Coordinates of C-alpha atoms in Angstrom, one line a residue:
X607 CA 0.2 0.0 -0.3
X608 CA 1.4 3.5 -0.8
X609 CA 1.1 5.1 2.4
X610 CA 2.9 8.4 0.9
X611 CA -0.2 8.7 -1.2
X612 CA -2.7 8.1 1.3
X613 CA -1.3 10.5 3.9
X614 CA -1.3 13.1 1.0
X615 CA -4.7 12.5 0.1
X616 CA -5.9 12.8 3.6
X617 CA -3.9 15.7 3.9
X618 CA -5.8 17.2 0.9
X619 CA -9.0 16.3 2.1
X620 CA -8.4 18.3 5.5
X621 CA -7.4 21.3 3.4
X622 CA -10.5 21.1 1.4
X623 CA -12.7 20.5 4.4
X624 CA -10.7 23.5 6.5
X625 CA -11.4 25.8 3.7
X626 CA -15.1 25.0 3.4
X627 CA -15.6 25.4 6.9
X628 CA -13.7 28.4 6.7
X629 CA -15.9 30.0 4.0
X630 CA -19.1 29.0 5.6
X631 CA -18.3 30.2 9.1
X632 CA -16.9 33.8 8.0
X633 CA -19.6 34.0 5.2
X634 CA -22.3 33.6 7.4
X635 CA -20.4 36.0 10.2
X636 CA -20.5 38.8 8.0
X637 CA -24.4 38.3 7.6
X638 CA -24.9 37.6 11.1
X639 CA -23.3 40.7 12.2
X640 CA -25.2 42.6 9.9
X641 CA -28.6 41.3 11.3
X642 CA -27.4 41.5 14.9
X643 CA -26.8 45.5 14.4
X644 CA -30.0 45.7 13.3
X645 CA -31.6 43.8 16.2
X646 CA -29.5 45.4 18.9
X647 CA -30.6 49.1 17.7
X648 CA -34.2 47.8 17.1
X649 CA -34.4 46.9 20.8
X650 CA -32.7 49.9 22.1
X651 CA -35.0 52.3 20.2
X652 CA -38.0 50.0 21.2
X653 CA -39.1 48.5 18.1
X654 CA -41.1 45.3 18.0
X655 CA -39.1 42.6 16.8
X656 CA -40.8 39.3 15.9
X657 CA -38.0 36.7 15.6
X658 CA -34.1 36.9 15.5
X659 CA -32.3 33.7 14.0
X660 CA -29.1 32.4 13.9
X661 CA -28.9 30.5 10.7
X662 CA -31.6 29.4 8.9
X663 CA -34.4 26.7 8.7
X664 CA -35.1 26.6 12.2
X665 CA -34.5 23.5 14.6
X666 CA -35.2 25.3 17.8
X667 CA -37.1 28.5 18.7
X668 CA -38.0 30.0 22.0
X669 CA -39.9 33.3 22.8
X670 CA -38.6 35.6 25.4
X671 CA -40.0 39.0 25.9
X672 CA -42.0 39.0 23.1
X673 CA -39.0 38.0 20.7
X674 CA -38.8 34.5 19.1
X675 CA -35.1 33.3 19.4
X676 CA -34.4 30.3 16.4
X677 CA -31.4 28.6 15.8
X678 CA -31.3 27.2 12.3
X679 CA -29.6 24.0 10.7
X680 CA -28.0 25.9 7.9
X681 CA -25.4 28.0 9.3
X682 CA -25.1 30.7 6.7
X683 CA -25.7 34.3 8.8
X684 CA -29.0 35.1 10.2
X685 CA -32.1 37.1 9.8
X686 CA -34.1 39.5 12.0
X687 CA -37.8 40.4 11.6
X688 CA -38.5 43.9 12.0
X689 CA -42.2 44.8 10.5
X690 CA -41.9 48.9 11.8
X691 CA -38.7 49.4 9.6
X692 CA -40.6 48.7 6.2
X693 CA -42.1 52.0 4.7
X694 CA -43.9 50.2 2.2
X695 CA -47.0 49.5 4.7
X696 CA -49.4 51.8 5.8
X697 CA -50.0 50.0 9.1
X698 CA -47.4 47.5 10.3
X699 CA -48.3 44.1 11.5
X700 CA -46.6 41.7 14.1
X701 CA -46.2 38.1 13.1
X702 CA -49.7 37.3 14.9
X703 CA -51.3 40.0 13.2
X704 CA -51.6 42.5 15.8
X705 CA -51.3 46.2 14.4
X706 CA -48.1 48.2 15.5
X707 CA -47.6 51.7 15.4
X708 CA -45.5 53.3 12.8
X709 CA -42.0 53.7 14.0
X710 CA -40.3 57.1 14.2
X711 CA -38.2 58.0 11.4
X712 CA -35.2 58.3 13.4
X713 CA -35.8 55.1 14.8
X714 CA -35.9 53.4 11.2
X715 CA -32.8 55.4 10.1
X716 CA -30.7 54.4 13.3
X717 CA -32.0 50.7 12.9
X718 CA -31.3 50.5 9.0
X719 CA -28.0 52.0 9.5
X720 CA -26.9 49.7 12.3
X721 CA -26.5 47.1 10.1
X722 CA -23.8 48.3 7.7
X723 CA -22.2 50.2 10.8
X724 CA -21.7 46.8 12.3
X725 CA -20.3 45.3 9.2
X726 CA -17.8 48.2 9.1
X727 CA -16.9 47.8 12.9
X728 CA -16.5 43.9 12.3
X729 CA -14.3 44.6 9.2
X730 CA -12.1 47.0 11.1
X731 CA -11.6 44.4 13.8
X732 CA -10.9 41.7 11.7
X733 CA -8.2 43.9 9.7
X734 CA -6.5 44.6 13.0
X735 CA -5.2 40.8 12.5
X736 CA -4.2 41.5 8.9
X737 CA -2.4 44.4 10.3
X738 CA -0.6 42.5 12.5
X739 CA 0.2 39.3 10.3
X740 CA 0.4 40.8 7.0
X741 CA -0.8 39.6 3.5
X742 CA 1.4 38.0 0.9
X743 CA 1.8 40.1 -2.1
X744 CA 2.4 38.8 -5.5
X745 CA 4.9 41.5 -6.4
X746 CA 6.7 44.5 -4.2
X747 CA 5.3 48.0 -4.6
X748 CA 7.3 49.4 -7.7
X749 CA 7.8 53.5 -8.5
X750 CA 8.5 52.1 -12.2
X751 CA 7.7 49.0 -14.3
X752 CA 10.0 47.4 -16.9
X753 CA 8.4 45.8 -19.7
X754 CA 9.5 42.2 -20.0
X755 CA 7.4 41.1 -22.8
X756 CA 4.5 42.6 -25.3
X757 CA 1.9 41.3 -27.9
X758 CA 2.9 42.9 -30.8
X759 CA -0.8 43.1 -32.1
X760 CA -1.8 45.2 -28.9
X761 CA -2.7 48.7 -28.8
X762 CA 0.0 49.2 -26.4
X763 CA 2.6 48.1 -29.0
X764 CA 0.8 50.0 -31.7
X765 CA 1.1 53.2 -29.3
X766 CA 5.0 52.8 -29.2
X767 CA 5.5 50.5 -26.3
X768 CA 8.5 48.2 -26.3
X769 CA 10.5 45.7 -24.4
X770 CA 12.9 47.4 -22.2
X771 CA 10.7 50.5 -21.6
X772 CA 10.5 51.5 -18.3
X773 CA 7.0 52.8 -17.0
X774 CA 7.8 55.7 -14.6
X775 CA 4.3 57.6 -14.7
X776 CA 0.7 56.5 -15.3
X777 CA -2.0 59.2 -16.4
X778 CA 0.9 61.6 -15.9
X779 CA 1.0 60.6 -11.8
X780 CA 4.1 59.0 -10.4
X781 CA 2.8 55.5 -8.6
X782 CA 4.1 53.2 -6.1
X783 CA 1.9 50.3 -6.8
X784 CA 2.2 46.5 -6.8
X785 CA 1.3 44.9 -9.9
X786 CA -2.2 43.8 -9.5
X787 CA -2.8 47.6 -8.5
X788 CA -1.4 49.1 -11.2
X789 CA -3.7 46.5 -13.5
X790 CA -6.6 47.7 -11.3
X791 CA -6.0 51.5 -12.2
X792 CA -6.2 50.7 -16.0
X793 CA -9.3 48.5 -15.4
X794 CA -11.1 51.5 -13.9
X795 CA -9.6 54.1 -16.2
X796 CA -12.0 56.1 -18.3
X797 CA -10.8 57.0 -22.1
X798 CA -7.3 56.8 -23.2
X799 CA -4.5 55.6 -20.8
X800 CA -1.3 57.4 -20.9
X801 CA 2.0 55.9 -20.0
X802 CA 5.2 57.9 -19.4
X803 CA 8.2 55.7 -20.1
X804 CA 11.7 56.1 -19.9
X805 CA 13.9 54.7 -22.9
X806 CA 17.6 55.4 -23.5
X807 CA 17.6 58.0 -20.8
X808 CA 14.7 60.0 -22.7
X809 CA 11.0 60.2 -21.6
X810 CA 8.3 59.5 -24.2
X811 CA 4.6 59.6 -23.6
X812 CA 2.6 56.8 -25.1
X813 CA -1.4 57.1 -25.4
X814 CA -3.6 54.5 -26.2
X815 CA -7.3 53.1 -25.7
X816 CA -7.5 49.8 -23.9
X817 CA -9.3 46.8 -25.7
X818 CA -10.4 43.7 -24.5
X819 CA -7.8 40.9 -23.6
X820 CA -9.4 37.7 -24.7
X821 CA -6.4 35.7 -23.2
X822 CA -6.5 37.1 -19.7
X823 CA -9.9 38.3 -19.3
X824 CA -12.2 36.1 -21.8
X825 CA -15.2 35.8 -19.4
X826 CA -14.9 39.2 -18.0
X827 CA -14.5 40.7 -21.7
X828 CA -12.6 43.5 -20.3
X829 CA -9.3 45.1 -20.5
X830 CA -6.0 43.8 -19.3
X831 CA -2.2 44.9 -20.0
X832 CA -1.1 43.3 -23.1
X833 CA 2.4 43.4 -21.7
X834 CA 4.5 41.5 -18.9
X835 CA 6.3 43.4 -16.3
X836 CA 9.8 42.1 -15.0
X837 CA 9.2 41.8 -11.9
X838 CA 12.0 42.5 -9.0
X839 CA 12.8 40.1 -6.7
X840 CA 13.2 41.4 -3.4
X841 CA 15.0 39.4 -0.6
X842 CA 14.2 40.0 2.9
X843 CA 16.8 37.9 5.0
X844 CA 15.8 36.6 8.7
X845 CA 18.2 37.7 11.2
X846 CA 21.0 35.3 11.6
X847 CA 20.5 33.4 8.1
X848 CA 23.3 32.6 5.7
X849 CA 21.5 35.4 3.3
X850 CA 22.0 38.1 6.0
X851 CA 25.4 36.7 7.2
X852 CA 26.5 36.9 3.4
X853 CA 25.8 40.7 3.5
X854 CA 22.2 40.6 1.8
X855 CA 19.8 43.5 3.0
X856 CA 16.3 43.8 3.1
X857 CA 15.0 44.7 -0.3
X858 CA 18.0 44.1 -2.3
X859 CA 17.1 42.7 -5.6
X860 CA 18.3 39.1 -6.9
X861 CA 19.2 39.1 -10.4
X862 CA 20.8 35.8 -11.0
X863 CA 22.0 32.5 -9.6
X864 CA 24.9 30.9 -10.9
X865 CA 24.9 33.1 -13.6
X866 CA 21.3 32.2 -14.5
X867 CA 18.8 35.4 -14.7
X868 CA 15.8 34.9 -12.6
X869 CA 12.5 36.2 -13.8
X870 CA 10.4 35.6 -10.8
X871 CA 10.5 34.3 -7.0
X872 CA 9.4 30.7 -7.9
X873 CA 11.9 30.0 -10.4
X874 CA 14.8 31.5 -7.8
X875 CA 13.6 29.1 -5.4
X876 CA 13.4 26.3 -8.0
X877 CA 17.0 27.1 -8.7
X878 CA 17.8 27.1 -5.0
X879 CA 16.3 23.7 -4.4
X880 CA 18.3 22.5 -7.7
X881 CA 21.9 23.6 -7.0
X882 CA 21.7 24.1 -3.7
X883 CA 23.7 21.0 -2.5
X884 CA 26.9 23.1 -3.0
X885 CA 27.6 26.9 -2.5
X886 CA 25.5 28.9 -5.0
X887 CA 26.6 32.3 -6.4
X888 CA 24.2 35.0 -5.9
X889 CA 24.1 38.5 -8.2
X890 CA 22.5 41.1 -6.3
X891 CA 21.4 44.8 -6.6
X892 CA 21.6 47.1 -3.5
X893 CA 18.5 48.4 -3.0
X894 CA 19.9 51.7 -1.9
X895 CA 22.6 52.8 -4.4
X896 CA 21.4 50.4 -7.2
X897 CA 25.0 48.7 -7.0
X898 CA 25.6 45.2 -8.4
X899 CA 27.2 42.9 -6.2
X900 CA 28.1 39.0 -6.0
X901 CA 27.9 37.0 -2.8
X902 CA 28.3 33.3 -2.4
X903 CA 25.9 31.3 0.1
X904 CA 25.5 27.5 0.9
X905 CA 21.4 26.8 1.2
X906 CA 20.4 24.8 4.0
X907 CA 18.4 21.8 3.7
X908 CA 14.8 21.6 4.7
X909 CA 14.1 18.5 6.8
X910 CA 11.8 16.3 4.5
X911 CA 12.0 12.7 6.0
X912 CA 9.2 11.3 4.0
X913 CA 10.1 12.8 0.6
X914 CA 7.0 14.7 0.4
X915 CA 8.7 17.8 -1.2
X916 CA 11.8 16.1 -2.8
X917 CA 11.8 15.7 -6.5
X918 CA 14.4 13.3 -8.5
X919 CA 16.0 14.7 -11.9
X920 CA 18.3 13.7 -14.1
X921 CA 18.4 17.0 -15.9
X922 CA 16.5 16.5 -19.0
X923 CA 14.0 18.6 -20.7
X924 CA 12.0 16.5 -23.0
X925 CA 9.7 17.0 -26.0
X926 CA 6.2 14.8 -26.0
X927 CA 7.8 11.8 -27.8
X928 CA 10.7 11.9 -25.4
X929 CA 13.4 13.7 -27.4
X930 CA 15.7 15.4 -25.4
X931 CA 15.8 19.3 -25.9
X932 CA 18.3 21.1 -23.3
X933 CA 20.5 19.8 -20.4
X934 CA 20.6 21.5 -17.0
X935 CA 24.2 22.1 -15.7
X936 CA 25.5 19.9 -12.9
X937 CA 22.9 17.4 -13.3
X938 CA 23.7 13.7 -14.2
X939 CA 22.3 13.6 -17.5
X940 CA 24.9 16.0 -19.0
X941 CA 27.6 14.9 -16.7
X942 CA 27.0 11.1 -18.1
X943 CA 26.9 11.9 -22.1
X944 CA 23.2 12.7 -22.7
X945 CA 23.0 14.8 -25.9
X946 CA 20.4 17.2 -27.3
X947 CA 18.3 15.2 -29.8
X948 CA 18.5 11.9 -28.0
X949 CA 15.3 10.0 -28.0
X950 CA 14.5 8.1 -24.9
X951 CA 13.8 4.3 -25.7
X952 CA 14.5 2.4 -22.4
X953 CA 14.8 2.7 -18.5
X954 CA 16.9 -0.3 -17.7
X955 CA 15.2 -2.9 -19.5
X956 CA 11.7 -1.0 -19.2
X957 CA 10.5 0.3 -22.8
X958 CA 9.3 4.0 -22.2
X959 CA 6.1 4.9 -24.1
X960 CA 4.8 7.7 -22.2
X961 CA 5.8 10.5 -20.0
X962 CA 4.3 8.7 -17.0
X963 CA 6.7 5.5 -17.6
X964 CA 9.7 7.7 -17.2
X965 CA 8.4 9.8 -14.7
X966 CA 7.5 6.8 -12.2
X967 CA 10.8 4.8 -13.2
X968 CA 13.0 8.0 -12.1
X969 CA 10.9 8.8 -8.9
X970 CA 11.1 5.0 -7.9
X971 CA 14.7 4.8 -8.5
X972 CA 15.6 7.8 -6.8
X973 CA 19.2 8.3 -7.0
X974 CA 20.1 4.8 -7.9
X975 CA 22.4 4.4 -11.2
X976 CA 20.3 3.1 -14.1
X977 CA 20.8 2.2 -17.9
X978 CA 19.3 4.7 -20.2
X979 CA 18.9 3.5 -23.6
X980 CA 18.7 6.3 -26.4
X981 CA 18.2 6.6 -30.0
X982 CA 21.4 8.6 -31.5
X983 CA 21.9 9.0 -35.4
X984 CA 19.8 6.1 -36.0
X985 CA 21.4 3.7 -33.5
X986 CA 20.9 3.0 -30.0
X987 CA 23.2 3.9 -27.3
X988 CA 23.4 2.8 -23.4
X989 CA 24.1 5.5 -21.1
X990 CA 24.7 5.0 -17.3
X991 CA 23.4 7.6 -15.4
X992 CA 21.2 8.4 -12.5
X993 CA 18.7 11.1 -11.0
X994 CA 19.6 13.7 -8.4
X995 CA 17.6 14.6 -5.4
X996 CA 16.6 18.1 -5.5
X997 CA 15.3 18.7 -2.0
X998 CA 13.4 21.7 -0.4
X999 CA 16.3 24.2 0.5
X1000 CA 16.4 27.6 2.2
X1001 CA 18.6 30.7 2.4
X1002 CA 16.7 32.2 5.0
X1003 CA 15.1 34.8 2.9
X1004 CA 11.3 36.0 2.7
X1005 CA 10.5 35.5 -1.3
X1006 CA 6.8 36.2 -0.6
X1007 CA 6.5 39.9 0.4
X1008 CA 3.7 40.9 2.9
X1009 CA 2.0 44.1 2.9
X1010 CA 0.5 45.7 6.4
X1011 CA -2.3 48.1 5.7
X1012 CA -3.8 49.3 8.8
X1013 CA -7.6 48.6 9.2
X1014 CA -9.0 52.3 7.9
X1015 CA -6.6 51.8 4.9
X1016 CA -8.3 48.6 4.0
X1017 CA -11.8 50.3 4.3
X1018 CA -10.7 53.6 2.4
X1019 CA -9.0 51.6 -0.2
X1020 CA -12.0 49.5 -1.0
X1021 CA -14.4 52.5 -0.5
X1022 CA -12.1 54.3 -3.7
X1023 CA -12.3 51.2 -5.7
X1024 CA -16.1 50.9 -5.1
X1025 CA -16.4 54.7 -6.4
X1026 CA -13.9 54.2 -9.3
X1027 CA -15.7 50.8 -10.4
X1028 CA -19.3 52.7 -9.9
X1029 CA -17.9 55.7 -12.1
X1030 CA -16.5 53.3 -14.8
X1031 CA -19.5 51.0 -15.1
X1032 CA -21.9 54.4 -15.4
X1033 CA -19.8 55.4 -18.0
X1034 CA -19.9 52.4 -20.1
X1035 CA -23.8 52.4 -19.7
X1036 CA -23.6 55.9 -20.8
X1037 CA -21.5 55.3 -24.0
X1038 CA -23.7 52.1 -25.0
X1039 CA -26.7 54.2 -25.0
X1040 CA -24.9 56.9 -26.7
X1041 CA -25.0 59.6 -24.0
X1042 CA -21.3 60.0 -23.7
X1043 CA -18.3 59.7 -26.0
X1044 CA -15.9 58.5 -23.1
X1045 CA -15.3 54.8 -23.0
X1046 CA -14.4 52.9 -20.0
X1047 CA -13.7 49.1 -19.4
X1048 CA -16.2 47.8 -16.6
X1049 CA -19.6 46.5 -16.7
X1050 CA -22.2 44.7 -14.8
X1051 CA -20.6 41.3 -16.2
X1052 CA -17.5 42.1 -13.9
X1053 CA -19.3 42.1 -10.8
X1054 CA -19.6 39.0 -8.4
X1055 CA -22.4 37.9 -6.2
X1056 CA -22.6 35.6 -3.2
X1057 CA -21.1 32.7 -5.1
X1058 CA -18.2 34.4 -6.4
X1059 CA -17.3 36.0 -3.4
X1060 CA -17.5 32.5 -1.7
X1061 CA -15.1 31.1 -4.4
X1062 CA -12.6 34.0 -4.1
X1063 CA -12.6 33.3 -0.2
X1064 CA -12.2 29.7 -0.6
X1065 CA -9.2 29.9 -3.2
X1066 CA -7.5 32.8 -0.8
X1067 CA -7.3 31.0 2.3
X1068 CA -6.0 27.8 0.8
X1069 CA -3.0 30.2 -0.5
X1070 CA -3.0 32.0 3.4
X1071 CA -5.1 32.2 6.3
X1072 CA -4.2 35.9 6.5
X1073 CA -5.1 36.4 2.8
X1074 CA -8.4 34.7 3.6
X1075 CA -9.3 37.0 6.6
X1076 CA -8.3 40.0 4.5
X1077 CA -11.0 38.7 1.8
X1078 CA -13.4 38.5 5.0
X1079 CA -12.5 41.9 5.8
X1080 CA -13.3 43.3 2.2
X1081 CA -16.6 41.1 2.0
X1082 CA -17.7 42.7 5.3
X1083 CA -16.9 46.1 4.1
X1084 CA -18.6 45.5 0.5
X1085 CA -21.7 44.4 2.3
X1086 CA -21.9 47.5 4.5
X1087 CA -21.1 49.8 1.2
X1088 CA -23.6 47.8 -1.2
X1089 CA -26.4 48.0 1.6
X1090 CA -25.9 51.8 2.1
X1091 CA -26.8 52.6 -1.7
X1092 CA -29.8 54.6 -1.4
X1093 CA -32.0 52.2 -3.3
X1094 CA -35.4 50.9 -1.8
X1095 CA -35.6 47.7 -0.2
X1096 CA -31.6 48.1 0.6
X1097 CA -30.8 49.5 4.3
X1098 CA -29.5 52.8 2.3
X1099 CA -33.1 53.3 0.9
X1100 CA -34.7 53.2 4.3
X1101 CA -32.2 55.7 5.6
X1102 CA -32.9 57.8 2.8
X1103 CA -36.7 57.6 3.1
X1104 CA -36.3 58.2 6.8
X1105 CA -34.2 61.2 6.2
X1106 CA -36.7 62.5 3.7
X1107 CA -39.4 62.2 6.4
X1108 CA -37.2 63.8 9.0
X1109 CA -36.3 66.8 6.7
X1110 CA -39.9 67.4 5.1
X1111 CA -41.7 66.2 8.4
X1112 CA -43.9 64.3 5.8
X1113 CA -43.4 60.5 5.0
X1114 CA -43.2 59.5 1.1
X1115 CA -46.7 58.3 -0.3
X1116 CA -46.9 54.5 0.6
X1117 CA -47.8 53.5 -2.8
X1118 CA -44.8 55.6 -4.3
X1119 CA -42.7 53.1 -1.8
X1120 CA -44.6 50.3 -2.9
X1121 CA -44.0 51.1 -6.5
X1122 CA -40.7 51.9 -6.1
X1123 CA -39.9 48.9 -4.1
X1124 CA -41.4 46.4 -6.8
X1125 CA -39.1 48.2 -9.4
X1126 CA -36.2 47.8 -7.6
X1127 CA -36.7 44.4 -6.0
X1128 CA -37.1 43.2 -9.8
X1129 CA -33.8 44.8 -11.0
X1130 CA -31.9 43.4 -7.9
X1131 CA -33.3 39.9 -8.5
X1132 CA -32.2 40.3 -12.0
X1133 CA -29.0 41.6 -11.4
X1134 CA -28.3 38.7 -8.9
X1135 CA -29.5 36.1 -11.3
X1136 CA -26.9 38.0 -14.1
X1137 CA -24.1 37.8 -11.7
X1138 CA -24.4 34.5 -10.4
X1139 CA -24.4 33.4 -13.9
X1140 CA -21.1 35.1 -14.6
X1141 CA -19.9 33.6 -11.3
X1142 CA -20.7 30.2 -12.8
X1143 CA -19.0 31.0 -15.9
X1144 CA -15.7 32.1 -14.0
X1145 CA -15.8 28.6 -12.2
X1146 CA -16.2 26.5 -15.2
X1147 CA -12.8 25.6 -16.7
X1148 CA -12.3 27.6 -19.9
X1149 CA -11.3 26.1 -23.4
X1150 CA -8.3 26.7 -24.6
X1151 CA -7.1 27.0 -28.3
X1152 CA -5.9 23.9 -29.9
X1153 CA -2.0 23.7 -30.3
X1154 CA -0.2 22.7 -33.5
X1155 CA 1.4 19.5 -32.6
X1156 CA 5.1 19.9 -32.2
X1157 CA 7.7 18.9 -34.8
X1158 CA 9.2 15.6 -33.5
X1159 CA 12.3 16.0 -35.4
X1160 CA 13.2 18.9 -33.4
X1161 CA 14.6 19.1 -29.9
X1162 CA 12.0 20.6 -27.4
X1163 CA 13.2 24.2 -26.1
X1164 CA 12.4 25.1 -22.5
X1165 CA 9.3 26.9 -22.3
X1166 CA 8.0 25.7 -25.4
X1167 CA 4.4 24.4 -26.1
X1168 CA 5.8 20.7 -25.8
X1169 CA 4.7 18.8 -22.7
X1170 CA 7.2 18.3 -20.2
X1171 CA 8.7 15.0 -18.9
X1172 CA 9.7 14.0 -15.6
X1173 CA 12.8 16.1 -15.6
X1174 CA 11.3 19.0 -17.3
X1175 CA 9.9 22.6 -15.6
X1176 CA 8.0 24.4 -18.1
X1177 CA 9.2 27.9 -16.9
X1178 CA 12.9 26.9 -16.9
X1179 CA 14.9 28.6 -19.6
X1180 CA 17.7 26.8 -21.3
X1181 CA 20.8 26.6 -18.9
X1182 CA 24.1 27.5 -20.2
X1183 CA 27.5 25.9 -18.2
X1184 CA 28.8 28.7 -15.8
X1185 CA 32.5 28.1 -15.3
X1186 CA 32.4 30.1 -11.9
X1187 CA 29.9 27.3 -11.0
X1188 CA 32.0 24.4 -12.2
X1189 CA 35.0 25.3 -9.5

């Protein structure tokens, strides 16, 4: 019995169950806190409360002081029944039919506003955890962005943007943004995007009108940059680590390992694992001065007694038909005489037909010597080689950057993003109706409902518990902001109507409230159905365009579309021998 496989399977199940419970609990808490706010203020102001429920589908209920308290079997928040807050009825009635006096407008306003306010308070409290622990960032905040690659059919390229250009301003303003925040600025932009770029020491202005990026945002049908940034790999050494002892300071940029350029943090970690069995040479750039320097460090092995995270590679990049493309430096395949263009035939006496055959054989043999039969220039050649253990290794640095936004910044940032998004969607609607010439990138199809938020929350907590809590904070804030919109049937609508009554000392006619309520209930239901449909499309796997079959007569190059074999890493560039690394 494969106990390693069984244990991994059990751990995967536990992770999934934990993530589902996290989503159910905190998603429900956001709703429960909202309803609790209504309930507490209603009791304080002396309003009649028919029922207060924790969860749905009551399995227990008890009446205390005129309020029926319930516990439901579906722990997805709760609800409170407040007949006196509804402005669409001439004479409010209790659940038993008893007529109730109309509530004062101030009481209605305070009760309606209490739900969103409690969501904000709940978000601020949870936000303190995010502030203390920090959330992982995909990139550091950058004051300039270097273009690493660009689609030559894109509007950015047609406007003059080129590889190597360094973007220093966005729409005429300097920035200090992570890549995802830079993208958001473009997504919520109205009209042309203006980039100020530095090229050969000169500044150039590039203006373009964004268009839909089908590869990145096919379901959303909205814009996304057609260029890729070169993300600096910031190192933040732990105190007393081998990296710190070598002289690396917090914020210094990693350029290469053993002369091999690193494009992103995951690739750098991969190289550390691959070459960390001996000292590795790091080319760095000092954050403070921009000066380039080199250090040598010996990575430390991370304990992995059960081989959960250890891989076994002989150092070959393979095409789908098992033809060797490139070879990795300091790996057994190169040292034992395997050449690019060799076609793998046998592992010991076992015929190799598929990638899985080779993968299973290499991993089962671990570092034992084996005979590899290859076809070279029409003749079979037998090579004695082996695999190398690629262990998880560490040099004592943080690759995954963390941001520590305080709770108020989290709320203000979401408020600003909401405002920009609404403005962009309204502009898009106006453009479609012929009311404006301004174009924007967002529409209702880019909104998410409860299902979409639950999916994002589920995925985020699997990446990091702190990231999961951060998204709970955003959901709680978003629930507050949405409910405060001055629309009938929402809390903001009740607040607006109560405020009108306070100012004019006369309520809005019930018939008007009823008609508006029916209209907006219909619109909200239609919107909810639509955004849920879009959420389903986002979850469903997207079909990828069919790729042309590779030419089997040519060796596969790293990064090509050819399916990699056991020793392949799709993101790994071709590795050239480094004389310094051989010493």
